Structure formats: C-alpha cells, structure tokens
Amino acid sequence: MIFTRWSARLPGTQRRAAARSDRAAPRPASGLAAAPPAPAPSAVPVGADDTPAPPTGATTGSVPAARAEPADPAPSRELTPEALPPTVDALSVHDILGTIPALVAVLYGPEHRLAYVNGAYAHVFGARPAGHTAREALPELDELGLLPLMDQVLRSGRPRTVKSRKVPAGTGGDRSRDAYYTFTCTPVEVAASGPAPDPEVACVAPRKGVLVFGAEVTDQIESAERLRASEARQREAAVTLQRSLLPQELEQPDDLRVAATYQPGGTEAAVGGDWYDVITLGAGRTALVIGDVMGRGVRAAAVMGQLRTAVRAYARLDLPPHEIIQLLDGLAAEIDASQIATCVYAVHDPNEGRLVYSSAGHLPILVRDADGTVRRAGEPTGPPLGTGGWLHTSGSVPLGPGGSAVLYTDGLVERRDKDIDDGVEALERAFAGAAGAPDIVCDRLLRSLGITAAHDDDVAILVLQHPERTGHDAELFHNAALELHGGIEAAPRARAFASGVLASWRFSPELHDLGVLAASELVANSLQHGTPPMRLRLRRTDRRLIVEVTDGDDHLPRRRRAEPADEAGRGISIVATIASSWGSRRTPGGGKAVWCEFALPHGQSHGQAHGQPQNPAAG
C-alpha cells in the first residue's frame, strides 16, 4: 500500500471530517499527489435539496481527517471569503513543520518506520527515505540513544525527553561544527489518506507513532561550559591566593617534626580564612600557630593575611603566648572589629618538654603521649580576637619525647547535624590510632573525619611530633648545664666547663673557640647585670650549637655601639658578631634567658657525632 498523504494527531484529540470549499482550496505538498479542485464556490457544501451535504470520510486537503469546521445551524450564503477569519485548521501540517527551525521526524509502528522529516532535520542529518525503519533510515537516532526511548513512549503513551545530546559535525548533513540538541519524543497517531475517494486509504486505521522533536541547545551548552571554565579559573585563582597567604614551606625545627595540610572547602570561587604557621624562635624553641577568620571571600583573606604577618612579627619579640594573643586581639579590633577570628598560639621548648599555649576562642589542641593517650589542652581559652577588654592567659601541657600534638580549624570537626564536641571526640579517636610521620597523620585524620574535595568548609591541620632519639639520632643531640655560684669567680669555672664539653663533642678547633668565647661573654654579662640564680646551658642538635645563660633579672640586654673609651658594653656586640643568631626573652616566674647559636658545618653535624674528627689527618 502506498501512502499519498499522512496526518499526525496527538492522543486524546477527536478525529473529525473536514469540510472543504472554495474558501480552503487544498495545497499540494512536495513529494505528494496534488488534490483535485473544490467542487463548488460555496462556503459549506450543500445537496440538491439545499440541505448541507454530509461530510466525506476522506478529504482532499493536505491534512485529512485531522480537523472539522464547527457546523453553523443557519449558514449565511452572503458571507464572502474575505469576511471569514483564518483558522489554524486551514494550515498544512507540512507547512508548519517544514518552516520551524527545530528537527522534526515522524515515525509510526512498532518498528518505527519513517513517515516524515522536515527540512531542518535533513539539513543536519541529510535526506531520509520514507517507509524504512529507523535503524535503516535514521541510524543517528540509534547512536543518540533515542530508539529505546521511543519504545517507552509507544508503550506508555507519555512523552520522554533527553537533554544535551551531542551531534558531531559531518553526520550526513551540512553542519560544519558539533552541535547539541534536546530531544523530546511525543506519542502521536499517524493517519494515511489519499485522493478522494480512495477506498484503500479510507479503510486504513490510524497507527500509533512517535514525533521526535529536537531543539538545538548548542549556545546554552557552550555558555554553560564557558561559565564552568570561568568558575574553575576563578576558584583556581582563589585557591592560589589562599595558598600564597600560607607558608610555602614550613620551617623545620631541630627537635620537632612538623607537617600541615590545607584543603579549601566548597566549589565556589571564594577564599577562606584558615591559616597556620611554624616559627623557629631560637635556642631550640618553636612557635606553632593556627587560626580561622570566619566567612569567605577577599575580606576574610585580607584579615587572615594581616593576622599571619602580625604573628610572625610579634613572635620575633619572643613573648609568652598570652602576650602574643593580647597583641593580636588589639590588632584584630583595629583591622575589622566585625570580622570574627579565632587563634591559638603555642610554644614548644625541648629543654622543658612542654607546650605552652594561649587560645582566643579556638578549638582545643589535642596532645598524644608516647603511650597513645590523647587529652585536650582546652584551658584556658578566651574569647575570639577583636573583642577587647579580656586579659588572656597561658596554659601548658607536657609534650616530651615520643609525644605529638595536632592543631586544627573547625572545618575538620564541625557538622551541621551534629554537636561540635562530637566532632572533637571523633578526632580524638582518630588521632589516637594515627601512626606515622606528620604528613601521613594529616592525611589519615582527613580520611577518618570524612573530609573530601566536596567538603563545604575549609580545613587546616598542623601536626607536630617530638621524636624519641635513639641510636644514631641520639648521638647528634646532647645537653650540658652548669649552675653558676659564687659571683665573679664563676666566670673562669664557666669557661673551663664550656671548653671541656665542646671538646668532648668533638667540634672543630674554630667552632670550639667560638663557643667558649660566646659562653664567656654571656656569663660575664649575666654576672655583671643579672641576679641569681644563674645557669649556663650548652646544647647541640644535628644542625647547631646553642649557648644559653639564664638569671633572675628580667631586664633584657640590648646591643649597642660602645665608644672607644668605654670599658664595658661590648659583650653582646661580640656575641652578635661571631654567632649565627642571638636573642633574649623573659622566662616564666621572672628572670631572663640570653642565647646564641652557631650553625654546624655538614661534616660536624654528621660524621663527628660518631667520634670521627672532621679532618681525617687529625686522627
């Protein structure tokens, strides 16, 4: 059977006979047989007895059996064609579908045989022969995954849509670039018709079919891709800015092993306010700091950058932790009093085996002993920075060889559906079982707390370990101390003590002499300007020699230029000249400590620890 006409009808619409007259002459469609002219110029066909002629079963229009004029019980013979309003039913389906820019294909039957494709479809995929199955005539539908969708539409009678399917360039059509389309498959009934009266066509019942409608969304897809790329660039720039405000490399103290990690939260291109730092203070002491400026964006990053810079400057004063926090509190109020920021500042002293800290509204430090016991260093804690009017205090917790500690921001433990204390408890359990080097511990804590790239808050972690020295490492670390009694006569005794200790540590003659000279000058300065109790401490690590003198007077020495006629005032200048670095600080309970350091040459920091002289010829 050859179909000379077709019509598409959405399910649920009524099929009505169309009444043709000279007002709506049929229009031939491309590739279809032309319809005969209208029989009479009347508005409504009538019979010989002037009664309306009955509607025919098959009409001669391009869309037969798909429309019907509402019957007028008293049609007026005086109406002219110009006086009648145009109706949509007078339009050809071919004309409508052929002019729209979207892709249209009509298929019928369970095998999805092709009934029609419009010009836009042919432009993209090329012309297609009617009557063939979709797999034969429209292989692109199979490649786009639409055939299973069309089966679903036929079975369910409901439309289905697939979005943003890519159509490569050169897919049988005239397109020179890739395109994206959203396809909607809608159930329709496809009816056949031909020149009236055609009994073969008139007896064919409508068949279920699918109308495939493809709307191009290339511009939307490309805009979305450009937007995603722009957001990715902005986020990368934000993360780069964030990381540039953090230390590029952590300072590595002699007595501690430290590692830190920072993970930005969320996907938006906003800079966070989490930060951390490690600052070597001299004489083996190390400052560790972590903070969090609430909020995100440039404003939070600006406050964070200023606070971190200020901490490094204040740390050089070698003040107690609570005094550092007090200074930061005043600075934060000056920078932006409305910006909430928390911070904890801690100092580790290997000689004391303790961690002294002060907190401004920050989460507690967790400390793990050598036996695996974890406890919180939670007190004392003051309000966040910038509140003013609060006198911060310092606390301390033991952190000897074999111990470790973790400082962190709230993004690690805070969840919207849980109390933050539950998160801290989870961190305690994870920290108790997290073994390995500090960087490994950081990674394990992130995994244990469920932190992924999709986490919605910034996370900063700082892990420090005070390792136990055994074997070769133990030979590189030595301590010696002498209590200074008896006034000025303690000077030669201190000089002899320093000479003997440095000789036993097998330093080179040059370093030996410099160390003895520095010890003599610091002891002489303390005997002249300080008060008892006084003590000389010598300490070597794998990288430096440290000379330190403590006394009971809290007036810190200053380096000054001595005049040629002055008999005193040159001791600190001599020490500052010969040593790699020097400094002074007040000690808890009153008093001060004055120290200097000498960097060890590579040979002395390794080979001579085993009793081998630097010069093999020296035997």
Coordinates of C-alpha atoms in Angstrom, one line a residue:
M1 CA 0.0 0.0 0.0
I2 CA 1.3 3.4 -0.9
F3 CA 0.5 6.3 1.4
T4 CA 0.0 9.5 -0.5
R5 CA -1.0 11.6 2.5
W6 CA -0.4 11.4 6.2
S7 CA -1.6 13.3 9.3
A8 CA -0.4 13.4 12.8
R9 CA -2.8 13.6 15.7
L10 CA -1.9 13.8 19.4
P11 CA -3.6 11.2 21.6
G12 CA -6.9 12.3 23.1
T13 CA -7.9 14.7 20.2
Q14 CA -11.0 14.0 18.1
R15 CA -10.8 12.9 14.5
R16 CA -13.3 15.0 12.6
A17 CA -14.2 15.2 8.9
A18 CA -13.1 18.3 7.2
A19 CA -15.5 20.3 5.1
R20 CA -13.7 21.8 2.1
S21 CA -14.9 24.6 -0.1
D22 CA -13.5 27.2 -2.4
R23 CA -12.5 29.1 0.8
A24 CA -9.9 26.5 1.6
A25 CA -8.5 25.0 -1.6
P26 CA -6.1 22.1 -1.0
R27 CA -2.4 22.8 -1.4
P28 CA -0.1 20.2 -2.9
A29 CA 2.8 19.1 -0.7
S30 CA 6.3 18.3 -2.0
G31 CA 6.5 14.7 -3.0
L32 CA 2.8 14.1 -2.5
A33 CA 0.0 13.8 -5.1
A34 CA -1.9 17.0 -5.8
A35 CA -5.5 17.2 -4.6
P36 CA -8.4 18.0 -7.1
P37 CA -10.0 21.4 -7.0
A38 CA -13.0 22.2 -4.8
P39 CA -16.4 21.2 -6.3
A40 CA -18.3 24.5 -5.7
P41 CA -17.6 28.1 -4.6
S42 CA -20.0 27.8 -1.7
A43 CA -18.9 28.3 1.9
V44 CA -20.4 25.0 3.0
P45 CA -21.2 22.2 0.5
V46 CA -24.9 21.5 0.0
G47 CA -27.0 18.9 -1.6
A48 CA -29.6 19.1 -4.4
D49 CA -32.4 19.8 -1.8
D50 CA -30.4 22.8 -0.3
T51 CA -29.5 20.8 2.8
P52 CA -25.9 20.6 4.0
A53 CA -24.1 17.8 2.3
P54 CA -22.8 15.1 4.7
P55 CA -19.1 15.1 5.5
T56 CA -17.0 12.8 3.4
G57 CA -14.8 10.1 5.0
A58 CA -11.7 11.3 3.2
T59 CA -11.0 14.8 2.2
T60 CA -8.6 16.3 -0.3
G61 CA -6.6 18.6 2.0
S62 CA -3.0 18.0 3.0
V63 CA -4.1 17.0 6.5
P64 CA -7.2 14.9 6.0
A65 CA -9.3 13.6 8.9
A66 CA -7.5 16.0 11.3
R67 CA -9.9 18.9 11.5
A68 CA -13.5 19.9 11.1
E69 CA -15.3 23.3 10.8
P70 CA -17.9 23.8 13.6
A71 CA -21.3 23.4 11.9
D72 CA -23.4 26.6 11.6
P73 CA -27.1 25.7 12.0
A74 CA -28.0 28.6 9.7
P75 CA -25.1 29.2 7.4
S76 CA -25.3 32.5 5.6
R77 CA -24.9 32.4 1.8
E78 CA -24.0 36.1 1.8
L79 CA -20.5 35.6 3.5
T80 CA -17.6 36.2 1.2
P81 CA -14.1 34.5 1.6
E82 CA -12.6 37.9 2.7
A83 CA -15.1 38.2 5.5
L84 CA -14.2 34.8 7.0
P85 CA -11.5 34.8 9.7
P86 CA -8.5 32.5 9.1
T87 CA -8.3 29.3 11.1
V88 CA -5.3 27.1 12.2
D89 CA -7.1 24.1 10.6
A90 CA -6.6 25.7 7.3
L91 CA -2.9 25.4 7.6
S92 CA -1.0 22.4 6.3
V93 CA 1.0 20.2 8.8
H94 CA 3.8 20.1 6.2
D95 CA 3.8 23.9 6.0
I96 CA 4.0 24.2 9.8
L97 CA 6.6 21.6 10.5
G98 CA 8.6 22.5 7.4
T99 CA 9.2 26.0 8.4
I100 CA 10.2 25.6 12.1
P101 CA 14.0 25.5 12.8
A102 CA 13.8 22.5 15.1
L103 CA 14.4 19.0 14.0
V104 CA 11.2 17.0 13.4
A105 CA 10.8 13.4 12.4
V106 CA 7.6 11.4 12.5
L107 CA 7.7 7.6 12.8
Y108 CA 4.9 5.0 13.1
G109 CA 4.5 1.4 14.1
P110 CA 6.5 -0.7 16.5
E111 CA 9.4 -0.8 14.1
H112 CA 9.5 3.0 14.0
R113 CA 9.1 3.4 10.2
L114 CA 9.8 6.8 8.9
A115 CA 6.8 8.9 7.7
Y116 CA 8.3 12.3 7.6
V117 CA 11.4 14.5 8.3
N118 CA 11.4 18.3 7.9
G119 CA 13.9 20.5 6.2
A120 CA 15.8 21.3 9.4
Y121 CA 16.3 17.6 10.1
A122 CA 17.5 17.0 6.6
H123 CA 20.0 19.9 6.9
V124 CA 21.6 18.3 10.0
F125 CA 21.4 14.6 9.1
G126 CA 20.7 14.6 5.4
A127 CA 17.6 13.5 3.4
R128 CA 16.0 10.2 4.6
P129 CA 13.8 7.8 2.6
A130 CA 10.2 7.3 3.9
G131 CA 8.8 3.9 4.8
H132 CA 12.1 2.4 6.1
T133 CA 12.7 1.6 9.8
A134 CA 14.6 4.0 12.0
R135 CA 17.6 1.7 12.3
E136 CA 17.9 1.7 8.5
A137 CA 16.8 5.2 7.6
L138 CA 17.7 7.1 10.8
P139 CA 20.8 5.5 12.3
E140 CA 21.6 8.7 14.1
L141 CA 18.6 8.1 16.4
D142 CA 20.2 4.8 17.5
E143 CA 23.5 6.5 18.0
L144 CA 21.9 9.2 20.2
G145 CA 20.1 6.5 22.3
L146 CA 16.6 7.5 21.2
L147 CA 15.3 4.2 20.0
P148 CA 14.8 2.7 23.5
L149 CA 13.2 6.0 24.5
M150 CA 10.8 5.7 21.5
D151 CA 9.8 2.2 22.6
Q152 CA 9.0 3.6 26.1
V153 CA 6.9 6.3 24.5
L154 CA 4.9 3.8 22.4
R155 CA 4.3 1.6 25.4
S156 CA 3.4 4.3 28.0
G157 CA 1.8 6.9 25.8
R158 CA 3.7 9.6 27.6
P159 CA 6.4 12.0 26.2
R160 CA 10.0 11.5 27.1
T161 CA 12.9 13.9 26.9
V162 CA 16.7 13.5 26.8
K163 CA 18.8 16.6 27.2
S164 CA 22.0 17.9 25.6
R165 CA 22.9 15.1 23.2
K166 CA 25.9 15.8 21.1
V167 CA 25.6 15.6 17.3
P168 CA 29.1 15.6 15.8
A169 CA 29.8 17.6 12.7
G170 CA 29.6 15.9 9.3
T171 CA 26.9 13.4 10.4
G172 CA 25.4 13.2 6.9
G173 CA 24.2 16.8 6.9
D174 CA 25.6 20.2 6.1
R175 CA 26.8 21.2 9.6
S176 CA 30.5 22.2 9.9
R177 CA 30.7 22.0 13.7
D178 CA 29.4 19.9 16.6
A179 CA 26.0 20.8 17.9
Y180 CA 23.9 19.8 21.0
Y181 CA 20.2 19.0 20.9
T182 CA 17.5 18.3 23.4
F183 CA 15.1 15.7 22.0
T184 CA 11.5 15.2 23.0
C185 CA 9.6 12.1 21.9
T186 CA 5.9 12.5 21.9
P187 CA 3.2 9.9 21.1
V188 CA 1.0 10.7 18.1
E189 CA -1.4 8.8 15.8
V190 CA -0.4 8.8 12.2
A191 CA -3.2 8.5 9.6
A192 CA -3.0 7.9 5.9
S193 CA -5.1 9.5 3.2
G194 CA -5.1 10.0 -0.5
P195 CA -7.2 11.4 -3.3
A196 CA -10.9 11.0 -2.5
P197 CA -12.5 8.7 -2.8
D198 CA -9.7 6.2 -2.2
P199 CA -11.1 3.0 -0.6
E200 CA -7.6 1.7 0.2
V201 CA -6.7 4.7 2.1
A202 CA -10.1 5.3 3.8
C203 CA -10.0 1.8 5.3
V204 CA -6.6 2.2 7.0
A205 CA -6.9 2.9 10.7
P206 CA -4.6 5.5 12.3
R207 CA -1.4 4.0 13.6
K208 CA 0.5 4.8 16.8
G209 CA 3.6 6.7 16.2
V210 CA 6.2 9.0 17.7
L211 CA 7.0 12.6 16.8
V212 CA 10.7 13.3 17.5
F213 CA 11.3 17.0 18.2
G214 CA 14.9 18.2 18.5
A215 CA 15.7 21.7 19.8
E216 CA 19.2 22.9 19.4
V217 CA 20.8 23.9 22.7
T218 CA 24.4 24.4 21.5
D219 CA 24.6 28.0 22.6
Q220 CA 23.3 27.1 26.1
I221 CA 25.8 24.3 26.4
E222 CA 28.7 26.4 25.2
S223 CA 27.6 29.2 27.6
A224 CA 27.4 26.7 30.5
E225 CA 30.8 25.3 29.6
R226 CA 32.3 28.8 29.4
L227 CA 30.7 29.6 32.8
R228 CA 32.1 26.4 34.3
A229 CA 35.5 27.1 32.9
S230 CA 35.4 30.7 34.2
E231 CA 34.3 29.4 37.7
A232 CA 37.1 26.9 37.6
R233 CA 39.6 29.6 36.8
Q234 CA 38.3 31.9 39.5
R235 CA 38.4 29.1 42.0
E236 CA 41.9 28.2 41.0
A237 CA 42.9 31.8 41.4
A238 CA 41.2 31.9 44.8
V239 CA 42.9 28.8 46.0
T240 CA 46.3 30.1 44.6
L241 CA 45.7 33.3 46.5
Q242 CA 44.8 31.4 49.7
R243 CA 47.9 29.2 49.4
S244 CA 50.1 32.2 48.7
L245 CA 49.0 33.6 52.1
L246 CA 50.1 30.4 53.8
P247 CA 53.7 29.4 54.3
Q248 CA 55.1 27.8 51.1
E249 CA 57.4 25.6 53.1
L250 CA 57.2 25.0 56.9
E251 CA 60.2 25.8 58.9
Q252 CA 61.7 22.5 60.3
P253 CA 62.8 22.8 63.9
D254 CA 65.7 20.7 65.1
D255 CA 63.7 18.9 67.8
L256 CA 60.3 18.6 66.2
R257 CA 58.9 17.1 63.1
V258 CA 56.0 19.1 61.7
A259 CA 53.6 18.9 58.8
A260 CA 50.5 20.8 57.8
T261 CA 47.7 20.5 55.2
Y262 CA 45.1 22.9 53.9
Q263 CA 42.0 21.9 51.9
P264 CA 39.7 24.6 50.6
G265 CA 36.0 23.9 51.1
G266 CA 33.1 24.0 48.6
T267 CA 33.2 24.7 44.9
E268 CA 32.6 28.4 44.8
A269 CA 35.5 30.7 43.9
A270 CA 35.9 32.2 47.4
V271 CA 39.0 32.4 49.5
G272 CA 38.8 31.1 53.0
G273 CA 40.3 32.4 56.2
D274 CA 42.0 29.4 57.7
W275 CA 45.8 29.7 58.2
Y276 CA 48.7 28.2 60.1
D277 CA 52.4 28.8 60.6
V278 CA 55.6 27.4 62.2
I279 CA 58.2 29.8 63.5
T280 CA 61.5 28.9 64.9
L281 CA 62.3 31.2 67.9
G282 CA 65.9 30.2 68.5
A283 CA 67.6 28.2 71.3
G284 CA 65.6 25.2 70.1
R285 CA 62.2 26.7 70.8
T286 CA 59.4 26.7 68.2
A287 CA 56.2 28.6 67.9
L288 CA 53.1 27.0 66.3
V289 CA 50.1 28.9 65.4
I290 CA 46.7 28.2 63.7
G291 CA 43.8 30.5 63.2
D292 CA 40.4 30.9 61.4
V293 CA 38.8 34.0 60.2
M294 CA 35.1 33.3 59.8
G295 CA 33.5 33.8 56.5
R296 CA 34.8 33.6 53.0
G297 CA 36.0 36.0 50.3
V298 CA 38.6 38.7 49.9
R299 CA 37.6 40.3 53.1
A300 CA 38.3 37.2 55.2
A301 CA 41.5 36.6 53.3
A302 CA 42.7 40.1 53.9
V303 CA 42.2 39.9 57.6
M304 CA 43.8 36.5 57.7
G305 CA 46.9 37.7 55.8
Q306 CA 47.3 40.7 58.2
L307 CA 47.0 38.5 61.3
R308 CA 49.5 35.9 60.0
T309 CA 52.0 38.7 59.2
A310 CA 51.5 40.2 62.6
V311 CA 52.0 36.9 64.4
R312 CA 55.4 36.4 62.7
A313 CA 56.4 39.9 63.7
Y314 CA 55.2 39.5 67.3
A315 CA 56.9 36.1 67.5
R316 CA 60.3 37.7 67.0
L317 CA 59.7 39.5 70.3
D318 CA 59.8 36.1 71.9
L319 CA 56.9 37.0 74.2
P320 CA 54.8 34.5 76.2
P321 CA 51.9 33.1 74.2
H322 CA 49.2 35.1 76.1
E323 CA 51.0 38.3 75.4
I324 CA 51.1 37.4 71.7
I325 CA 47.4 36.8 71.7
Q326 CA 46.8 40.0 73.6
L327 CA 48.6 41.9 70.8
L328 CA 46.7 40.1 68.1
D329 CA 43.4 41.0 70.0
G330 CA 44.1 44.7 69.7
L331 CA 45.2 44.4 66.1
A332 CA 42.1 42.5 65.1
A333 CA 39.9 45.2 66.6
E334 CA 41.8 47.8 64.5
I335 CA 41.6 45.8 61.3
D336 CA 38.0 44.9 61.3
A337 CA 36.1 44.6 64.6
S338 CA 33.1 43.0 62.9
Q339 CA 35.2 40.1 61.5
I340 CA 35.3 37.2 63.9
A341 CA 38.7 35.4 64.1
T342 CA 40.0 32.7 66.4
C343 CA 43.6 31.7 67.0
V344 CA 45.8 29.5 69.2
Y345 CA 49.5 30.3 69.7
A346 CA 51.8 27.7 71.3
V347 CA 55.5 27.5 72.0
H348 CA 57.4 24.2 72.4
D349 CA 60.6 24.1 74.5
P350 CA 62.5 20.9 74.1
N351 CA 64.5 21.6 77.3
E352 CA 61.3 21.8 79.3
G353 CA 59.4 19.1 77.4
R354 CA 56.3 21.2 77.5
L355 CA 53.9 23.0 75.1
V356 CA 52.9 26.5 76.4
Y357 CA 49.9 27.9 74.7
S358 CA 47.2 30.6 74.7
S359 CA 43.8 30.4 72.8
A360 CA 41.5 33.1 71.6
G361 CA 38.2 31.3 71.1
H362 CA 39.9 28.4 69.2
L363 CA 39.3 24.7 69.4
P364 CA 41.5 22.8 71.9
I365 CA 44.8 21.4 71.0
L366 CA 44.9 17.6 71.2
V367 CA 48.1 16.1 72.7
R368 CA 49.0 12.4 72.4
D369 CA 51.5 10.9 74.9
A370 CA 54.0 8.2 73.9
D371 CA 51.6 5.5 75.2
G372 CA 48.8 6.7 72.9
T373 CA 46.7 8.5 75.4
V374 CA 45.0 11.6 73.9
R375 CA 43.9 14.6 76.0
R376 CA 42.7 18.1 75.3
A377 CA 44.7 21.2 76.1
G378 CA 41.5 23.1 76.4
E379 CA 42.1 25.6 79.2
P380 CA 42.5 28.5 79.4
T381 CA 40.5 29.8 76.4
G382 CA 39.5 33.4 75.9
P383 CA 37.0 35.0 73.5
P384 CA 37.8 35.4 69.8
L385 CA 40.2 38.1 68.6
G386 CA 39.0 41.6 68.4
T387 CA 36.6 41.6 71.3
G388 CA 38.9 43.6 73.6
G389 CA 38.7 44.0 77.4
W390 CA 39.9 40.5 78.1
L391 CA 43.1 39.5 79.7
H392 CA 44.4 36.4 78.1
T393 CA 46.4 33.8 80.0
S394 CA 48.7 30.9 79.1
G395 CA 48.4 27.2 79.8
S396 CA 50.8 24.4 79.4
V397 CA 50.7 20.7 78.7
P398 CA 53.6 18.1 78.7
L399 CA 55.0 17.2 75.3
G400 CA 58.2 15.3 75.8
P401 CA 60.0 12.8 73.5
G402 CA 57.5 10.4 71.9
G403 CA 54.6 12.9 72.2
S404 CA 52.7 14.6 69.4
A405 CA 50.0 17.2 69.1
V406 CA 47.5 18.4 66.5
L407 CA 46.2 21.9 65.9
Y408 CA 43.2 22.3 63.6
T409 CA 40.3 24.5 62.4
D410 CA 36.6 23.9 62.9
G411 CA 36.1 22.7 59.4
L412 CA 37.7 19.4 60.4
V413 CA 35.2 18.6 63.2
E414 CA 32.1 20.8 62.7
R415 CA 29.0 19.3 61.0
R416 CA 25.6 20.9 60.6
D417 CA 23.7 17.9 62.0
K418 CA 26.0 17.2 65.0
D419 CA 27.4 19.0 68.0
I420 CA 30.9 20.2 67.5
D421 CA 32.0 18.3 70.7
D422 CA 31.1 15.1 68.9
G423 CA 33.4 16.0 66.1
V424 CA 36.3 16.7 68.6
E425 CA 35.7 13.3 70.2
A426 CA 35.8 11.7 66.8
L427 CA 39.1 13.5 66.1
E428 CA 40.5 12.2 69.5
R429 CA 39.8 8.6 68.5
A430 CA 41.3 9.1 65.0
F431 CA 44.4 10.8 66.5
A432 CA 44.9 8.0 69.0
G433 CA 45.3 5.5 66.2
A434 CA 47.0 7.7 63.6
A435 CA 50.6 6.5 63.4
G436 CA 53.4 7.5 61.1
A437 CA 55.1 10.7 60.0
P438 CA 53.3 14.0 60.5
D439 CA 52.3 14.3 56.9
I440 CA 50.8 10.8 57.0
V441 CA 49.0 11.6 60.2
C442 CA 47.4 14.7 58.4
D443 CA 46.1 12.5 55.6
R444 CA 44.8 9.9 58.0
L445 CA 42.9 12.5 60.0
L446 CA 41.3 13.9 56.9
R447 CA 40.1 10.4 55.8
S448 CA 39.0 9.4 59.3
L449 CA 36.8 12.6 59.6
G450 CA 35.4 12.1 56.1
I451 CA 36.9 15.2 54.5
T452 CA 36.7 15.0 50.7
A453 CA 37.0 17.5 47.9
A454 CA 33.3 18.2 48.2
H455 CA 33.5 19.3 51.8
D456 CA 31.8 22.6 52.4
D457 CA 34.2 24.2 54.7
D458 CA 38.0 25.0 54.7
V459 CA 40.1 22.6 56.7
A460 CA 43.6 23.3 58.1
I461 CA 45.6 20.8 60.2
L462 CA 49.0 21.2 61.8
V463 CA 50.7 18.1 63.3
L464 CA 53.9 18.2 65.4
Q465 CA 55.9 15.3 66.8
H466 CA 58.7 15.3 69.4
P467 CA 60.5 12.2 68.4
E468 CA 62.4 10.0 70.8
R469 CA 66.1 10.0 69.9
T470 CA 67.7 6.6 69.7
G471 CA 70.8 5.1 68.1
H472 CA 72.5 7.5 65.6
D473 CA 69.9 10.3 66.2
A474 CA 70.6 10.2 69.9
E475 CA 74.4 10.7 69.3
L476 CA 73.6 14.0 67.5
F477 CA 71.7 15.6 70.4
H478 CA 73.5 16.5 73.7
N479 CA 72.8 18.7 76.7
A480 CA 75.1 20.0 79.4
A481 CA 74.4 22.6 82.1
L482 CA 76.3 24.3 84.9
E483 CA 74.9 26.2 87.9
L484 CA 76.8 29.5 88.4
H485 CA 77.5 30.2 92.1
G486 CA 79.9 32.5 93.9
G487 CA 79.9 35.7 92.0
I488 CA 82.6 36.8 89.6
E489 CA 84.8 33.8 90.3
A490 CA 82.2 31.7 88.4
A491 CA 83.5 33.1 85.1
P492 CA 86.6 31.0 84.8
R493 CA 84.7 28.0 86.0
A494 CA 82.1 28.5 83.3
R495 CA 84.9 28.9 80.7
A496 CA 86.6 25.7 81.7
F497 CA 83.2 23.9 81.7
A498 CA 82.4 25.1 78.2
S499 CA 85.8 24.2 76.8
G500 CA 85.6 20.6 78.2
V501 CA 82.1 20.0 76.9
L502 CA 82.8 21.3 73.4
A503 CA 85.9 19.3 73.2
S504 CA 84.0 16.1 74.2
W505 CA 81.5 16.8 71.5
R506 CA 84.5 16.8 69.0
F507 CA 83.9 20.2 67.4
S508 CA 86.5 21.7 65.2
P509 CA 89.0 24.0 66.9
E510 CA 87.5 27.0 65.3
L511 CA 84.0 26.2 66.4
H512 CA 85.3 25.2 69.9
D513 CA 86.9 28.5 70.4
L514 CA 83.9 30.5 69.2
G515 CA 81.7 28.6 71.5
V516 CA 83.9 29.1 74.5
L517 CA 84.2 32.9 73.7
A518 CA 80.4 33.2 73.4
A519 CA 79.8 31.4 76.7
S520 CA 82.4 33.6 78.5
E521 CA 80.7 36.8 77.2
L522 CA 77.2 35.7 78.1
V523 CA 78.2 34.6 81.6
A524 CA 80.2 37.8 82.2
N525 CA 77.1 39.8 81.1
S526 CA 74.9 37.9 83.5
L527 CA 77.3 38.2 86.4
Q528 CA 77.6 41.9 85.9
H529 CA 73.9 42.8 85.2
G530 CA 71.9 39.9 86.4
T531 CA 70.9 38.3 89.7
P532 CA 70.9 34.7 90.9
P533 CA 70.0 32.0 90.2
M534 CA 72.3 31.7 87.1
R535 CA 72.9 28.8 84.9
L536 CA 74.9 28.1 81.7
R537 CA 73.4 25.6 79.3
L538 CA 75.2 24.1 76.3
R539 CA 73.2 22.2 73.7
R540 CA 73.9 20.6 70.4
T541 CA 71.5 19.3 67.8
D542 CA 72.1 17.8 64.5
R543 CA 72.3 21.3 62.9
R544 CA 73.5 23.8 65.5
L545 CA 75.3 24.5 68.8
I546 CA 73.3 26.5 71.3
V547 CA 74.8 28.5 74.2
E548 CA 72.3 29.9 76.7
V549 CA 72.6 31.7 80.1
T550 CA 69.7 32.4 82.4
D551 CA 69.5 34.5 85.5
G552 CA 66.9 36.1 87.8
D553 CA 66.8 39.6 86.4
D554 CA 64.1 40.4 83.8
H555 CA 65.9 43.3 82.1
L556 CA 66.7 42.2 78.6
P557 CA 70.0 43.2 77.1
R558 CA 70.3 45.3 74.0
R559 CA 73.1 45.5 71.5
R560 CA 74.6 49.0 71.5
R561 CA 77.6 50.7 69.9
A562 CA 80.4 51.0 72.5
E563 CA 82.6 54.1 72.4
P564 CA 86.4 53.6 72.2
A565 CA 86.9 54.8 75.7
D566 CA 84.2 52.5 77.2
E567 CA 85.4 49.7 79.3
A568 CA 82.1 47.7 79.1
G569 CA 79.2 47.2 76.7
R570 CA 80.9 45.1 74.1
G571 CA 79.9 41.6 75.3
I572 CA 76.6 41.4 73.4
S573 CA 78.1 43.0 70.3
I574 CA 80.9 40.4 70.3
V575 CA 78.3 37.6 70.6
A576 CA 76.1 39.0 67.8
T577 CA 79.2 39.3 65.6
I578 CA 80.5 35.8 66.0
A579 CA 77.3 33.8 66.3
S580 CA 74.8 32.9 63.6
S581 CA 72.0 34.4 65.6
W582 CA 71.3 35.6 69.2
G583 CA 68.3 36.7 71.3
S584 CA 66.8 37.1 74.7
R585 CA 63.5 36.5 76.4
R586 CA 61.8 36.7 79.7
T587 CA 61.3 33.4 81.5
P588 CA 58.2 32.3 83.4
G589 CA 58.3 33.4 87.0
G590 CA 60.7 36.2 86.4
G591 CA 64.2 36.4 85.0
K592 CA 65.6 36.2 81.5
A593 CA 67.4 33.9 79.1
V594 CA 70.1 35.2 76.7
W595 CA 71.2 32.8 74.0
C596 CA 73.2 32.5 70.8
E597 CA 73.5 29.8 68.1
F598 CA 76.2 28.5 65.8
A599 CA 75.3 26.6 62.6
L600 CA 77.2 23.3 62.3
P601 CA 79.1 22.5 59.2
H602 CA 77.8 19.4 57.4
G603 CA 80.7 17.3 58.4
Q604 CA 80.4 18.1 62.1
S605 CA 76.7 17.6 62.1
H606 CA 77.0 14.0 60.9
G607 CA 80.4 12.4 60.8
Q608 CA 81.9 13.7 64.1
A609 CA 78.9 12.5 66.1
H610 CA 80.4 9.1 65.8
G611 CA 83.7 10.2 67.2
Q612 CA 85.4 10.9 63.9
P613 CA 87.3 14.1 63.6
Q614 CA 86.4 16.5 60.8
N615 CA 89.9 16.2 59.4
P616 CA 90.9 12.6 59.0
A617 CA 94.6 13.5 59.3
A618 CA 93.9 14.8 62.8
G619 CA 93.3 11.2 63.9

